[in-house]
mmCIF file of C-alpha atoms in Angstrom:
data_model
loop_
_atom_site.group_PDB
_atom_site.id
_atom_site.type_symbol
_atom_site.label_atom_id
_atom_site.label_comp_id
_atom_site.label_asym_id
_atom_site.label_seq_id
_atom_site.Cartn_x
_atom_site.Cartn_y
_atom_site.Cartn_z
ATOM 1 C CA LYS A 310 -23.903 -9.132 -0.798
ATOM 2 C CA TYR A 311 -23.532 -6.057 1.416
ATOM 3 C CA GLU A 312 -23.360 -8.204 4.564
ATOM 4 C CA SER A 313 -20.685 -10.384 2.911
ATOM 5 C CA MET A 314 -18.642 -7.311 2.035
ATOM 6 C CA ILE A 315 -18.838 -6.013 5.608
ATOM 7 C CA ALA A 316 -17.925 -9.413 7.076
ATOM 8 C CA THR A 317 -14.875 -10.023 4.836
ATOM 9 C CA ASP A 318 -11.631 -8.414 5.991
ATOM 10 C CA THR A 319 -9.119 -7.321 3.403
ATOM 11 C CA TRP A 320 -5.977 -9.413 3.621
ATOM 12 C CA MET A 321 -3.622 -6.522 4.252
ATOM 13 C CA GLN A 322 -4.645 -6.813 7.920
ATOM 14 C CA ASP A 323 -1.623 -5.414 9.783
ATOM 15 C CA PHE A 324 0.376 -4.071 6.854
ATOM 16 C CA GLY A 325 0.834 -0.712 5.183
ATOM 17 C CA LYS A 326 1.978 0.988 2.005
ATOM 18 C CA ILE A 327 3.948 4.171 1.625
ATOM 19 C CA SER A 328 5.005 6.431 -1.209
ATOM 20 C CA VAL A 329 7.587 9.194 -1.303
ATOM 21 C CA SER A 330 7.506 11.808 -4.067
ATOM 22 C CA PHE A 331 10.556 13.892 -4.972
ATOM 23 C CA PRO A 332 11.194 16.972 -7.153
ATOM 24 C CA GLU A 333 13.557 14.948 -9.375
ATOM 25 C CA ASN A 334 14.259 11.296 -10.119
ATOM 26 C CA TRP A 335 17.573 11.242 -8.237
ATOM 27 C CA TRP A 336 18.004 7.437 -8.370
ATOM 28 C CA ARG A 337 17.928 7.403 -12.165
ATOM 29 C CA ASP A 338 20.238 10.417 -12.264
ATOM 30 C CA LEU A 339 22.665 8.330 -10.190
ATOM 31 C CA ASN A 340 22.139 5.202 -12.357
ATOM 32 C CA MET A 341 20.660 3.364 -9.379
ATOM 33 C CA SER A 342 17.905 0.795 -9.331
ATOM 34 C CA ALA A 343 14.850 1.915 -7.404
ATOM 35 C CA ILE A 344 14.206 -1.647 -6.254
ATOM 36 C CA SER A 345 15.700 -2.345 -2.862
ATOM 37 C CA ILE A 346 15.127 -4.374 0.277
ATOM 38 C CA ASP A 347 15.719 -2.917 3.715
ATOM 39 C CA GLN A 348 16.258 -5.571 6.404
ATOM 40 C CA ALA A 349 16.379 -3.051 9.253
ATOM 41 C CA GLY A 350 13.833 -0.322 8.491
ATOM 42 C CA ALA A 351 10.058 -0.141 8.792
ATOM 43 C CA VAL A 352 9.650 -0.222 4.998
ATOM 44 C CA GLN A 353 11.076 -3.511 3.770
ATOM 45 C CA THR A 354 10.690 -3.232 0.004
ATOM 46 C CA TRP A 355 11.000 -0.160 -2.238
ATOM 47 C CA TRP A 356 10.316 0.217 -5.962
ATOM 48 C CA GLU A 357 9.788 2.970 -8.517
ATOM 49 C CA ALA A 358 6.085 3.825 -8.658
ATOM 50 C CA CYS A 359 6.476 6.802 -10.985
ATOM 51 C CA SER A 360 9.439 7.963 -13.040
ATOM 52 C CA GLY A 361 8.324 11.587 -13.018
ATOM 53 C CA ASP A 362 9.024 12.017 -16.723
ATOM 54 C CA GLY A 363 5.391 12.925 -17.443
ATOM 55 C CA GLN A 364 4.435 9.642 -19.084
ATOM 56 C CA ASP A 365 3.443 7.911 -15.851
ATOM 57 C CA GLY A 366 3.018 10.929 -13.570
ATOM 58 C CA ASN A 367 4.626 14.261 -12.857
ATOM 59 C CA ARG A 368 6.621 13.507 -9.708
ATOM 60 C CA ALA A 369 9.335 10.922 -9.289
ATOM 61 C CA THR A 370 7.992 8.526 -6.666
ATOM 62 C CA LEU A 371 9.215 5.529 -4.732
ATOM 63 C CA ALA A 372 6.639 3.190 -3.190
ATOM 64 C CA GLY A 373 7.206 0.810 -0.321
ATOM 65 C CA PHE A 374 5.618 -2.138 1.420
ATOM 66 C CA VAL A 375 5.345 -1.926 5.206
ATOM 67 C CA THR A 376 5.096 -5.227 7.093
ATOM 68 C CA GLU A 377 3.270 -5.692 10.397
ATOM 69 C CA MET A 378 6.478 -5.046 12.355
ATOM 70 C CA GLY A 379 7.143 -1.934 10.282
ATOM 71 C CA ALA A 380 3.590 -0.680 10.808
ATOM 72 C CA HIS A 381 4.118 -0.958 14.562
ATOM 73 C CA MET A 382 7.426 0.922 14.233
ATOM 74 C CA LEU A 383 5.809 3.767 12.268
ATOM 75 C CA LYS A 384 2.865 3.916 14.669
ATOM 76 C CA LYS A 385 5.277 4.534 17.571
ATOM 77 C CA ILE A 386 6.719 7.535 15.710
ATOM 78 C CA GLY A 387 3.263 9.109 15.784
ATOM 79 C CA ASP A 388 4.018 12.661 14.659
ATOM 80 C CA ALA A 389 3.663 13.417 10.908
ATOM 81 C CA GLU A 390 6.864 15.455 10.641
ATOM 82 C CA ARG A 391 8.889 12.855 12.527
ATOM 83 C CA LEU A 392 7.480 10.152 10.250
ATOM 84 C CA LEU A 393 8.623 12.086 7.166
ATOM 85 C CA GLU A 394 12.051 12.625 8.711
ATOM 86 C CA TYR A 395 12.333 8.916 9.571
ATOM 87 C CA VAL A 396 11.417 7.854 6.033
ATOM 88 C CA VAL A 397 13.801 10.331 4.380
ATOM 89 C CA ASP A 398 16.640 9.284 6.701
ATOM 90 C CA ALA A 399 15.903 5.573 6.091
ATOM 91 C CA LEU A 400 16.009 6.097 2.322
ATOM 92 C CA GLY A 401 19.212 8.106 2.641
ATOM 93 C CA ALA A 402 20.850 5.277 4.573
ATOM 94 C CA LEU A 403 19.499 2.575 2.248
ATOM 95 C CA TYR A 404 20.598 4.278 -0.977
ATOM 96 C CA ALA A 405 23.671 5.950 0.591
ATOM 97 C CA VAL A 406 22.655 9.440 -0.542
ATOM 98 C CA ASP A 407 22.374 12.757 1.225
ATOM 99 C CA ARG A 408 18.892 14.281 1.600
ATOM 100 C CA THR A 409 19.951 17.240 -0.567
ATOM 101 C CA VAL A 410 20.492 14.760 -3.419
ATOM 102 C CA MET A 411 16.839 13.739 -2.939
ATOM 103 C CA GLY A 412 15.772 17.361 -3.415
ATOM 104 C CA PHE A 413 15.271 18.188 0.251
ATOM 105 C CA SER A 414 15.200 21.969 0.696
ATOM 106 C CA ALA A 415 15.347 23.163 4.293
ATOM 107 C CA SER A 416 13.513 26.408 3.497
ATOM 108 C CA ASP A 417 10.119 24.859 2.718
ATOM 109 C CA GLY A 418 7.467 24.518 5.447
ATOM 110 C CA LEU A 419 5.444 21.534 6.630
ATOM 111 C CA GLU A 420 1.977 20.544 5.388
ATOM 112 C CA ALA A 421 0.145 17.512 6.746
ATOM 113 C CA SER A 422 -3.349 16.091 6.364
ATOM 114 C CA GLY A 423 -5.211 12.889 7.160
ATOM 115 C CA GLU A 424 -4.359 9.993 9.435
ATOM 116 C CA ALA A 425 -2.415 6.853 8.547
ATOM 117 C CA GLU A 426 -5.013 4.498 10.027
ATOM 118 C CA ASN A 427 -8.010 6.186 8.380
ATOM 119 C CA GLU A 428 -7.940 7.757 4.921
ATOM 120 C CA GLY A 429 -4.129 7.904 4.887
ATOM 121 C CA LEU A 430 -1.549 10.456 5.965
ATOM 122 C CA VAL A 431 -0.042 12.935 3.502
ATOM 123 C CA VAL A 432 2.870 15.019 4.770
ATOM 124 C CA SER A 433 5.016 17.384 2.690
ATOM 125 C CA LYS A 434 8.157 19.201 3.686
ATOM 126 C CA SER A 435 11.090 20.662 1.809
ATOM 127 C CA GLY A 436 10.032 19.409 -1.623
ATOM 128 C CA ILE A 437 9.329 15.824 -0.500
ATOM 129 C CA THR A 438 5.881 14.305 0.061
ATOM 130 C CA VAL A 439 5.266 11.124 2.060
ATOM 131 C CA THR A 440 1.902 9.372 1.744
ATOM 132 C CA TYR A 441 1.269 6.525 4.164
ATOM 133 C CA LYS A 442 -1.687 4.200 4.661
ATOM 134 C CA SER A 443 -1.639 1.731 7.547
ATOM 135 C CA TRP A 444 -4.173 -1.047 7.954
ATOM 136 C CA LEU A 445 -2.901 -1.826 11.449
ATOM 137 C CA ASP A 446 -5.807 -0.072 13.216
ATOM 138 C CA ASP A 447 -8.161 0.401 10.274
ATOM 139 C CA ARG A 448 -11.595 -0.621 11.511
ATOM 140 C CA TYR A 449 -12.777 -1.499 8.002
ATOM 141 C CA THR A 450 -9.995 -3.935 7.174
ATOM 142 C CA ASN A 451 -8.504 -5.236 10.392
ATOM 143 C CA ARG A 452 -10.773 -7.077 12.753
ATOM 144 C CA SER A 453 -8.087 -9.527 13.869
ATOM 145 C CA SER A 454 -9.635 -9.842 17.315
ATOM 146 C CA GLU A 455 -12.655 -11.430 15.626
ATOM 147 C CA CYS A 456 -10.745 -13.569 13.136
ATOM 148 C CA GLY A 457 -9.699 -16.343 15.508
ATOM 149 C CA ASP A 458 -7.633 -19.056 13.854
ATOM 150 C CA VAL A 459 -8.526 -18.305 10.233
ATOM 151 C CA ASP A 460 -5.770 -19.258 7.797
ATOM 152 C CA PHE A 461 -5.794 -16.250 5.494
ATOM 153 C CA ALA A 462 -3.684 -18.106 2.941
ATOM 154 C CA THR A 463 -6.393 -20.727 2.274
ATOM 155 C CA ASP A 464 -9.656 -19.976 4.130
ATOM 156 C CA TYR A 465 -9.896 -16.420 2.968
ATOM 157 C CA GLY A 466 -12.606 -14.931 0.755
ATOM 158 C CA ASP A 467 -16.382 -15.206 0.435
ATOM 159 C CA ARG A 468 -17.985 -16.960 -2.538
ATOM 160 C CA LEU A 469 -21.022 -14.651 -2.299
ATOM 161 C CA LEU A 470 -18.783 -11.780 -3.372
ATOM 162 C CA ARG A 471 -18.304 -13.478 -6.752
ATOM 163 C CA GLN A 472 -21.908 -12.860 -7.750
ATOM 164 C CA SER A 473 -22.353 -9.942 -10.113
ATOM 165 C CA VAL A 474 -25.018 -7.310 -9.596
ATOM 166 C CA GLY A 475 -26.328 -6.520 -13.065
ATOM 167 C CA PRO A 476 -23.392 -5.135 -15.049
ATOM 168 C CA LEU A 477 -21.254 -4.768 -11.911
ATOM 169 C CA PHE A 478 -18.654 -7.537 -11.484
ATOM 170 C CA PHE A 479 -16.492 -8.177 -8.433
ATOM 171 C CA ALA A 480 -12.850 -9.263 -8.485
ATOM 172 C CA GLY A 481 -10.075 -9.375 -5.929
ATOM 173 C CA CYS A 482 -8.605 -11.797 -3.452
ATOM 174 C CA GLU A 483 -11.624 -11.176 -1.189
ATOM 175 C CA THR A 484 -13.860 -12.994 -3.715
ATOM 176 C CA GLU A 485 -11.894 -16.250 -3.870
ATOM 177 C CA ARG A 486 -11.215 -19.077 -1.415
ATOM 178 C CA GLY A 487 -8.326 -21.471 -1.141
ATOM 179 C CA SER A 488 -5.878 -19.719 -3.460
ATOM 180 C CA GLY A 489 -3.875 -17.449 -1.189
ATOM 181 C CA HIS A 490 -3.592 -13.696 -1.436
ATOM 182 C CA MET A 491 -1.923 -12.863 -4.744
ATOM 183 C CA ASP A 492 -3.038 -16.086 -6.405
ATOM 184 C CA SER A 493 -6.642 -15.290 -5.489
ATOM 185 C CA ALA A 494 -6.379 -11.897 -7.133
ATOM 186 C CA ILE A 495 -5.171 -13.518 -10.363
ATOM 187 C CA VAL A 496 -7.811 -16.264 -10.219
ATOM 188 C CA SER A 497 -10.547 -13.669 -9.696
ATOM 189 C CA ALA A 498 -9.282 -11.485 -12.549
ATOM 190 C CA GLU A 499 -9.399 -14.443 -14.938
ATOM 191 C CA ARG A 500 -12.907 -15.342 -13.728
ATOM 192 C CA VAL A 501 -14.237 -11.790 -14.129
ATOM 193 C CA PHE A 502 -12.649 -11.489 -17.579
ATOM 194 C CA GLN A 503 -14.705 -14.499 -18.694
ATOM 195 C CA GLU A 504 -17.869 -13.207 -17.000
ATOM 196 C CA VAL A 505 -17.608 -9.745 -18.565
ATOM 197 C CA ASN A 506 -16.797 -11.274 -21.944
ATOM 198 C CA THR A 507 -19.916 -13.467 -21.743
ATOM 199 C CA PHE A 508 -22.015 -10.524 -20.543
ATOM 200 C CA LEU A 509 -20.949 -8.322 -23.473
ATOM 201 C CA ILE A 510 -21.526 -10.951 -26.162
#
């Protein structure tokens, strides 16, 4: 099982995810939808990950999906502070709001930790925190040089990863074959639900 886990790449491959936390939920204050699509920026899709009202977290947060092209764009930026500035400016342009509306306060200093391609980058400045994880150069999930002509939509996943180990059950698109990325995750969840149900009875 361990060898199968090591040999199976996660399907994110060249993509990334990003979140931006704010002092206040400015998009709701402005009666705006948090869901948006950016055709020009590195982050193509944004949505509300946390309202900040205390019921689903304390800080209003937008999350975004970074495509392969976007991951390359953000990698070129390099510097943590410049990455935060790029993301804040991109959101300002996308939602047509000034950074002060987002809660940006020029008096606060910069704090940064981690790396985007490893455990993830967290950078905070002026009341705004950007967290970014890129799988572009992640050695645990992106071995594209070794993948050859694998069709990740159909040939992906390892059946050995379906096997439970005692009371430990495995689910996720990495455990299924022939279903595609999101479909595999759903198929595996339904399978594990049945397995756990049988195990508990």
